[in-house]
């Protein structure tokens, strides 16, 4: 604690606008104990407040500030009506967001952090059922959407692959979507064809979230990517406006970069350096869209030149499964983002991201594993952020975000202090 215990407690009571009696009851201590903590240091009767009480007071003050911000923004109507204007409350594209609404969603994600970090539990979605329909391979998106729904008290039913769904018998998207709507309260859908999730969405009135439609969009991934960048920048004392973002890899078929560049373009004065092998450049319609607000966009096939001065390196896998006759030229060993290249081209506060999965097979030239012990590598913090961001998406689309704060209860089990062997303090499990 940087300030004295007395100043800290007085400040907390002022911010929460509570009297001593009510404050003591709020933090679950006797009024007499509180009085002894409020005495000046050195006074004979003064006592030290236990560390656990100090942490609890910090937490409720921080949460109260978040709720205040939330209440202010709620004056302009429910967030779900602003991101999904047609009242079906579906999330199909990042085009549905403004800078204000995306940051409002992130304030809800911040509220979810104690749940995502396994300190608190909530049951605001008790009784609700999610249908997870994945017609294309997935680990992160399918499991983290499912876990996010469960951590809010809901249940999940899923189907994976065409083989195990009745689409293998010729059932249409319309029939599948309408039938599922009778069984579940929200759906997350991944499908290999661009535009297909919008077809599912048109056949139902329940909330649908696009979990990736071919080479189209992956809005929840881009949202968690942006949330990660903002969180990492906050830790590093940097602002996103004016930042230099390098996107490297398959920019033609990588749907995560298609969604992310549109979200980042909501900020001011960005510089985008787009590095791809020949033939896998970012589509023109996205260059036009991202270039509209006066951002600088540079394209190159030279990775080392492109990385110079980057604040963020966002590497992506080459999506060979989507190739339509392309020859993969120029994707050689010198196209690999690795430690030597990052050391040579970037500063100590660059962050290295990747939506994952990365192809770790011999000769794949995807993001190197030699950065695994380097704190600049944010890929696992990025994947972890999938939980609070996807919880926020569900809470907003189902209209329960205002109930979360008061629904929190302590966990009854002991979570690990580190999820991964290389985790640092900013991984958030402390
Ligand atoms: N980032 C991502 O979409 O991962 P999955 O394909 O494993 O869902």
Coordinates of C-alpha atoms and ligand atoms in Angstrom, one line a residue:
X1 CA 0.0 0.0 0.0
X2 CA 1.6 3.3 -1.1
X3 CA -0.5 5.4 1.3
X4 CA -1.0 4.9 5.0
X5 CA -3.7 2.5 6.2
X6 CA -5.7 5.4 7.6
X7 CA -5.7 7.4 4.3
X8 CA -6.5 4.3 2.3
X9 CA -9.6 3.5 4.4
X10 CA -10.8 7.1 4.5
X11 CA -10.4 7.3 0.7
X12 CA -12.3 4.0 0.2
X13 CA -15.2 5.2 2.4
X14 CA -15.4 8.5 0.5
X15 CA -15.3 6.8 -2.9
X16 CA -18.0 4.3 -1.9
X17 CA -20.0 7.1 -0.1
X18 CA -20.5 5.0 3.0
X19 CA -20.5 5.9 6.7
X20 CA -18.2 4.0 9.1
X21 CA -21.0 1.7 10.3
X22 CA -22.2 0.8 6.8
X23 CA -18.6 0.5 5.5
X24 CA -17.7 -1.9 8.4
X25 CA -20.8 -4.0 7.6
X26 CA -20.0 -3.9 3.8
X27 CA -16.5 -5.3 4.4
X28 CA -17.8 -7.8 7.1
X29 CA -15.8 -6.5 10.1
X30 CA -16.8 -5.2 13.5
X31 CA -17.1 -1.4 13.8
X32 CA -14.6 -1.4 16.7
X33 CA -11.9 -3.2 14.6
X34 CA -12.4 -0.6 11.8
X35 CA -12.0 2.2 14.3
X36 CA -8.6 0.8 15.5
X37 CA -7.4 0.7 11.8
X38 CA -8.5 4.3 11.3
X39 CA -6.4 5.6 14.2
X40 CA -3.2 7.5 13.3
X41 CA -0.1 5.3 13.1
X42 CA 1.8 5.4 16.4
X43 CA -1.3 5.8 18.5
X44 CA -1.4 3.2 21.3
X45 CA -4.7 1.7 20.2
X46 CA -3.9 1.6 16.5
X47 CA -3.9 -1.9 14.9
X48 CA -2.8 -3.1 11.5
X49 CA -5.5 -4.1 9.1
X50 CA -5.1 -7.7 7.9
X51 CA -3.8 -8.1 4.3
X52 CA -7.0 -9.9 3.2
X53 CA -9.2 -7.0 4.2
X54 CA -6.9 -4.5 2.4
X55 CA -7.2 -6.7 -0.8
X56 CA -11.0 -6.9 -0.4
X57 CA -11.4 -3.1 0.0
X58 CA -9.2 -2.5 -3.1
X59 CA -11.4 -4.9 -5.0
X60 CA -14.7 -3.3 -4.1
X61 CA -13.4 0.2 -4.8
X62 CA -12.2 -0.9 -8.2
X63 CA -15.5 -2.7 -9.0
X64 CA -17.5 0.3 -7.9
X65 CA -15.5 2.6 -10.3
X66 CA -16.3 0.1 -13.1
X67 CA -19.9 0.0 -12.2
X68 CA -20.1 3.8 -12.2
X69 CA -18.6 3.9 -15.7
X70 CA -21.0 1.2 -16.7
X71 CA -24.0 3.2 -15.3
X72 CA -22.9 6.3 -17.2
X73 CA -22.8 4.5 -20.5
X74 CA -26.1 2.6 -19.8
X75 CA -27.8 6.0 -20.1
X76 CA -27.6 5.7 -23.8
X77 CA -29.6 2.5 -23.9
X78 CA -28.6 -1.2 -23.5
X79 CA -25.3 -2.1 -25.2
X80 CA -26.9 -5.0 -27.1
X81 CA -29.3 -2.6 -28.9
X82 CA -26.3 -0.6 -30.0
X83 CA -24.2 -3.5 -31.3
X84 CA -27.2 -5.4 -32.8
X85 CA -29.7 -2.9 -33.9
X86 CA -32.2 -5.3 -35.4
X87 CA -33.3 -6.6 -31.9
X88 CA -32.1 -10.2 -32.7
X89 CA -29.0 -9.5 -30.6
X90 CA -26.6 -11.4 -32.9
X91 CA -22.9 -10.8 -33.3
X92 CA -21.8 -11.5 -36.9
X93 CA -19.2 -8.9 -37.7
X94 CA -17.0 -6.3 -36.0
X95 CA -18.7 -3.8 -38.3
X96 CA -21.4 -3.7 -35.6
X97 CA -19.0 -1.8 -33.2
X98 CA -17.9 1.7 -32.6
X99 CA -14.9 2.6 -30.5
X100 CA -17.4 3.6 -27.7
X101 CA -19.3 0.3 -27.8
X102 CA -16.3 -1.9 -28.0
X103 CA -14.7 -0.2 -25.0
X104 CA -18.1 -0.6 -23.2
X105 CA -18.0 -4.3 -23.9
X106 CA -14.4 -4.4 -22.5
X107 CA -15.7 -2.8 -19.2
X108 CA -18.1 -5.7 -18.9
X109 CA -15.1 -8.1 -19.7
X110 CA -13.2 -6.4 -16.8
X111 CA -16.1 -7.2 -14.5
X112 CA -15.7 -10.8 -15.6
X113 CA -12.0 -11.1 -14.7
X114 CA -12.5 -12.3 -11.1
X115 CA -14.7 -15.2 -12.5
X116 CA -12.2 -15.9 -15.4
X117 CA -9.4 -15.9 -12.8
X118 CA -11.3 -18.4 -10.7
X119 CA -11.6 -16.2 -7.7
X120 CA -15.4 -15.7 -7.9
X121 CA -18.4 -17.6 -9.4
X122 CA -21.7 -16.4 -10.8
X123 CA -24.9 -18.0 -12.0
X124 CA -26.5 -15.1 -13.9
X125 CA -27.2 -17.5 -16.9
X126 CA -28.6 -20.3 -14.8
X127 CA -31.1 -22.3 -16.8
X128 CA -29.8 -21.0 -20.2
X129 CA -28.5 -23.4 -22.8
X130 CA -25.9 -22.6 -25.5
X131 CA -25.8 -24.5 -28.8
X132 CA -22.2 -24.7 -30.0
X133 CA -22.3 -25.7 -33.7
X134 CA -18.8 -26.2 -35.1
X135 CA -18.6 -27.5 -38.6
X136 CA -14.8 -26.8 -38.8
X137 CA -11.9 -27.7 -36.6
X138 CA -11.5 -25.6 -33.4
X139 CA -10.0 -25.9 -29.9
X140 CA -10.0 -22.3 -28.5
X141 CA -13.2 -20.8 -29.9
X142 CA -15.4 -23.9 -29.2
X143 CA -14.1 -24.6 -25.7
X144 CA -13.7 -21.0 -24.5
X145 CA -17.2 -20.1 -25.6
X146 CA -18.5 -23.2 -23.9
X147 CA -16.5 -22.5 -20.7
X148 CA -17.5 -18.8 -20.7
X149 CA -21.2 -19.8 -20.8
X150 CA -20.7 -22.5 -18.1
X151 CA -18.8 -20.0 -15.8
X152 CA -21.9 -17.7 -16.0
X153 CA -24.0 -20.7 -14.8
X154 CA -25.4 -21.8 -18.2
X155 CA -25.1 -25.2 -19.9
X156 CA -23.7 -26.2 -23.3
X157 CA -24.8 -28.7 -26.0
X158 CA -22.6 -29.0 -29.0
X159 CA -22.1 -30.7 -32.3
X160 CA -18.7 -30.9 -34.1
X161 CA -18.0 -31.6 -37.7
X162 CA -20.4 -32.3 -40.6
X163 CA -20.2 -36.0 -40.1
X164 CA -21.9 -36.0 -36.7
X165 CA -24.7 -33.5 -37.7
X166 CA -27.7 -34.1 -39.9
X167 CA -26.2 -31.8 -42.5
X168 CA -24.3 -34.9 -43.6
X169 CA -27.8 -36.2 -44.6
X170 CA -28.5 -33.0 -46.7
X171 CA -30.3 -30.9 -44.1
X172 CA -30.2 -27.2 -45.0
X173 CA -28.7 -24.3 -43.0
X174 CA -32.3 -22.9 -42.6
X175 CA -33.8 -26.1 -41.2
X176 CA -30.8 -26.7 -38.9
X177 CA -30.9 -23.2 -37.5
X178 CA -34.6 -23.2 -36.9
X179 CA -34.6 -26.6 -35.2
X180 CA -31.7 -25.7 -32.9
X181 CA -33.6 -22.5 -31.9
X182 CA -36.3 -24.7 -30.3
X183 CA -33.6 -26.3 -28.2
X184 CA -31.2 -23.6 -27.1
X185 CA -31.1 -20.0 -26.0
X186 CA -28.1 -18.8 -28.0
X187 CA -25.9 -20.3 -30.7
X188 CA -22.2 -20.0 -31.6
X189 CA -21.5 -21.2 -35.1
X190 CA -18.3 -21.9 -37.1
X191 CA -18.6 -22.9 -40.7
X192 CA -16.1 -23.2 -43.5
X193 CA -18.0 -20.9 -45.9
X194 CA -17.9 -17.1 -45.8
X195 CA -21.4 -15.7 -45.2
X196 CA -22.8 -19.0 -43.9
X197 CA -23.2 -17.9 -40.3
X198 CA -25.3 -14.9 -41.5
X199 CA -27.5 -17.5 -43.2
X200 CA -27.9 -19.4 -39.9
X201 CA -28.7 -16.0 -38.2
X202 CA -31.4 -15.1 -40.7
X203 CA -33.3 -18.4 -39.9
X204 CA -33.6 -17.7 -36.1
X205 CA -34.6 -15.0 -33.7
X206 CA -32.2 -16.1 -30.9
X207 CA -28.7 -14.6 -30.4
X208 CA -26.2 -16.1 -32.9
X209 CA -22.4 -15.4 -32.6
X210 CA -20.1 -15.9 -35.5
X211 CA -17.4 -18.2 -34.4
X212 CA -15.6 -18.0 -37.8
X213 CA -17.0 -18.2 -41.3
X214 CA -14.4 -19.4 -43.8
X215 CA -12.1 -16.6 -44.8
X216 CA -14.7 -14.1 -43.7
X217 CA -14.7 -12.9 -40.1
X218 CA -13.9 -14.0 -36.6
X219 CA -15.3 -11.2 -34.5
X220 CA -14.9 -12.6 -31.0
X221 CA -11.2 -13.4 -31.8
X222 CA -10.6 -9.8 -32.9
X223 CA -12.4 -8.5 -29.8
X224 CA -10.2 -10.5 -27.5
X225 CA -7.1 -9.5 -29.5
X226 CA -8.0 -5.8 -29.1
X227 CA -8.7 -6.4 -25.4
X228 CA -5.3 -8.0 -25.1
X229 CA -3.5 -5.1 -26.9
X230 CA -5.2 -2.6 -24.6
X231 CA -4.4 -4.6 -21.5
X232 CA -0.8 -5.1 -22.4
X233 CA -0.4 -1.4 -23.5
X234 CA -1.9 -0.3 -20.1
X235 CA 0.7 -2.4 -18.3
X236 CA 3.5 -0.9 -20.5
X237 CA 2.1 2.6 -20.2
X238 CA 1.4 3.0 -23.9
X239 CA -1.6 4.3 -25.8
X240 CA -3.2 2.5 -28.8
X241 CA -3.8 5.7 -30.7
X242 CA -0.8 6.2 -33.0
X243 CA 0.6 2.7 -32.5
X244 CA 2.4 0.6 -35.1
X245 CA 0.8 -2.7 -35.7
X246 CA 2.5 -5.3 -37.9
X247 CA 0.4 -8.2 -39.2
X248 CA 2.5 -11.0 -40.7
X249 CA 1.6 -14.2 -42.5
X250 CA -1.5 -15.3 -44.5
X251 CA -3.4 -12.0 -44.7
X252 CA -5.6 -13.3 -47.6
X253 CA -7.3 -16.2 -45.8
X254 CA -6.6 -15.3 -42.2
X255 CA -10.1 -14.2 -41.0
X256 CA -8.8 -13.0 -37.6
X257 CA -6.7 -10.2 -39.3
X258 CA -9.7 -9.3 -41.4
X259 CA -11.7 -8.6 -38.3
X260 CA -8.9 -7.1 -36.3
X261 CA -7.7 -4.5 -38.8
X262 CA -11.3 -3.1 -38.9
X263 CA -11.5 -2.9 -35.1
X264 CA -8.0 -1.2 -34.9
X265 CA -9.1 1.3 -37.5
X266 CA -11.6 2.6 -35.0
X267 CA -8.6 4.2 -33.2
X268 CA -6.6 7.3 -34.3
X269 CA -3.4 7.7 -36.3
X270 CA -2.6 4.0 -36.7
X271 CA 0.3 2.6 -38.7
X272 CA -0.3 -0.8 -40.2
X273 CA 2.5 -2.8 -41.8
X274 CA 1.1 -5.8 -43.6
X275 CA 3.7 -8.5 -44.3
X276 CA 2.7 -11.5 -46.4
X277 CA 4.3 -14.0 -48.8
X278 CA 3.4 -13.0 -52.4
X279 CA -0.1 -14.0 -53.3
X280 CA -1.4 -13.9 -49.7
X281 CA -1.9 -10.1 -49.3
X282 CA -4.8 -8.5 -47.4
X283 CA -7.9 -8.2 -49.7
X284 CA -8.3 -4.8 -51.3
X285 CA -11.8 -4.1 -49.8
X286 CA -10.2 -4.3 -46.3
X287 CA -7.3 -2.0 -47.3
X288 CA -9.8 0.5 -48.5
X289 CA -11.8 0.2 -45.3
X290 CA -8.8 0.4 -42.9
X291 CA -7.3 3.3 -44.9
X292 CA -10.4 5.5 -44.7
X293 CA -9.6 7.3 -41.4
X294 CA -6.2 8.5 -42.5
X295 CA -4.3 5.6 -41.1
X296 CA -0.9 4.7 -42.8
X297 CA -0.9 1.3 -44.5
X298 CA 2.3 -0.2 -45.8
X299 CA 2.6 -3.6 -47.5
X300 CA 5.8 -5.6 -47.9
X301 CA 7.0 -9.2 -48.5
X302 CA 10.2 -8.5 -46.4
X303 CA 9.5 -9.5 -42.8
X304 CA 12.7 -8.0 -41.2
X305 CA 12.0 -4.7 -42.9
X306 CA 8.4 -4.8 -41.9
X307 CA 9.0 -5.5 -38.2
X308 CA 11.1 -2.4 -37.6
X309 CA 9.6 -0.2 -34.9
X310 CA 6.6 -2.4 -34.2
X311 CA 4.6 -2.0 -31.1
X312 CA 2.6 -5.2 -31.8
X313 CA 3.6 -8.1 -34.0
X314 CA 0.5 -10.1 -34.9
X315 CA 1.6 -13.3 -36.7
X316 CA -0.8 -15.7 -38.4
X317 CA -0.7 -19.2 -39.7
X318 CA -0.8 -19.9 -43.4
X319 CA -4.3 -21.3 -44.0
X320 CA -3.4 -24.0 -46.6
X321 CA -6.8 -25.6 -46.2
X322 CA -8.4 -22.6 -47.9
X323 CA -6.0 -22.4 -50.8
X324 CA -7.7 -22.2 -54.2
X325 CA -4.7 -23.2 -56.4
X326 CA -2.2 -20.7 -54.9
X327 CA 1.5 -21.6 -55.0
X328 CA 3.2 -21.0 -51.7
X329 CA 6.3 -19.0 -52.7
X330 CA 8.3 -16.8 -50.4
X331 CA 7.2 -18.5 -47.2
X332 CA 10.7 -19.7 -46.4
X333 CA 12.6 -20.0 -43.1
X334 CA 13.3 -16.2 -43.2
X335 CA 9.6 -15.5 -43.0
X336 CA 9.5 -16.9 -39.4
X337 CA 8.9 -14.6 -36.5
X338 CA 11.5 -15.8 -34.0
X339 CA 13.5 -14.4 -31.1
X340 CA 16.6 -13.3 -33.1
X341 CA 14.4 -11.3 -35.5
X342 CA 12.4 -9.7 -32.7
X343 CA 15.6 -8.8 -30.8
X344 CA 17.1 -7.4 -34.0
X345 CA 14.1 -5.3 -35.2
X346 CA 12.0 -4.4 -32.1
X347 CA 12.3 -2.8 -28.7
X348 CA 11.9 -4.5 -25.2
X349 CA 8.3 -3.5 -25.0
X350 CA 7.0 -5.0 -28.2
X351 CA 4.2 -7.6 -27.8
X352 CA 4.1 -10.7 -30.0
X353 CA 0.6 -12.1 -30.6
X354 CA -0.9 -14.9 -32.7
X355 CA -4.6 -16.0 -32.7
X356 CA -3.4 -19.7 -32.5
X357 CA -3.2 -22.5 -33.4
X358 CA 0.4 -22.1 -34.6
X359 CA 1.7 -24.8 -36.8
X360 CA 4.7 -26.1 -34.8
X361 CA 5.6 -28.9 -37.3
X362 CA 9.0 -29.1 -38.9
X363 CA 9.3 -26.7 -41.9
X364 CA 6.0 -24.9 -41.1
X365 CA 7.8 -21.5 -40.5
X366 CA 4.9 -20.3 -38.2
X367 CA 5.7 -18.3 -35.1
X368 CA 8.7 -19.8 -33.4
X369 CA 8.6 -21.6 -30.1
X370 CA 11.9 -20.1 -29.1
X371 CA 10.0 -17.1 -27.7
X372 CA 8.1 -19.3 -25.3
X373 CA 10.1 -18.1 -22.2
X374 CA 10.1 -14.4 -23.4
X375 CA 7.6 -12.2 -21.6
X376 CA 7.1 -10.2 -24.8
X377 CA 5.2 -13.3 -26.1
X378 CA 1.6 -12.6 -25.2
X379 CA -0.1 -15.5 -27.0
X380 CA -1.2 -17.4 -23.9
X381 CA -2.4 -14.2 -22.1
X382 CA -4.3 -13.5 -25.4
X383 CA -5.9 -17.0 -25.4
X384 CA -6.8 -16.6 -21.7
X385 CA -8.6 -13.3 -22.5
X386 CA -11.0 -15.4 -24.6
X387 CA -12.9 -16.2 -21.4
X388 CA -13.7 -12.8 -20.0
X389 CA -14.4 -11.3 -23.5
X390 CA -16.7 -14.2 -24.5
X391 CA -18.4 -14.0 -21.1
X392 CA -19.0 -10.3 -21.7
X393 CA -20.4 -11.1 -25.2
X394 CA -22.9 -13.5 -23.7
X395 CA -23.8 -11.3 -20.8
X396 CA -24.5 -8.3 -23.2
X397 CA -26.4 -10.3 -25.9
X398 CA -28.6 -12.0 -23.2
X399 CA -29.0 -8.7 -21.3
X400 CA -27.6 -9.8 -17.9
X401 CA -24.4 -7.6 -17.7
X402 CA -26.0 -5.4 -15.0
X403 CA -26.6 -8.4 -12.7
X404 CA -23.1 -9.8 -12.7
X405 CA -21.5 -7.6 -10.0
X406 CA -24.0 -8.5 -7.4
X407 CA -24.1 -12.2 -8.3
X408 CA -20.4 -12.8 -7.4
X409 CA -19.6 -15.4 -4.8
X410 CA -16.2 -16.7 -3.6
X411 CA -15.0 -20.0 -5.2
X412 CA -15.0 -23.0 -3.0
X413 CA -12.0 -24.7 -4.5
X414 CA -8.3 -23.7 -4.6
X415 CA -7.2 -22.4 -8.1
X416 CA -3.6 -22.5 -9.1
X417 CA -1.5 -19.4 -8.6
X418 CA 0.1 -19.9 -12.1
X419 CA -1.8 -21.6 -15.0
X420 CA 1.3 -22.1 -17.0
X421 CA 5.0 -22.7 -16.1
X422 CA 6.2 -19.5 -17.7
X423 CA 3.4 -17.2 -16.4
X424 CA 4.4 -13.9 -14.8
X425 CA 2.5 -11.6 -12.5
X426 CA 0.7 -9.9 -15.4
X427 CA -0.9 -13.3 -16.4
X428 CA -3.4 -12.3 -13.7
X429 CA -3.8 -15.3 -11.4
X430 CA -2.6 -13.4 -8.3
Ligands
LIG1 N1 -8.1 -18.8 -32.7 C1 -8.9 -19.8 -33.0 O1 -10.0 -19.5 -33.7 O2 -8.6 -21.0 -32.6 P1 -9.4 -22.3 -32.9 O3 -9.4 -22.6 -34.3 O4 -8.7 -23.4 -32.1 O5 -10.8 -22.1 -32.4

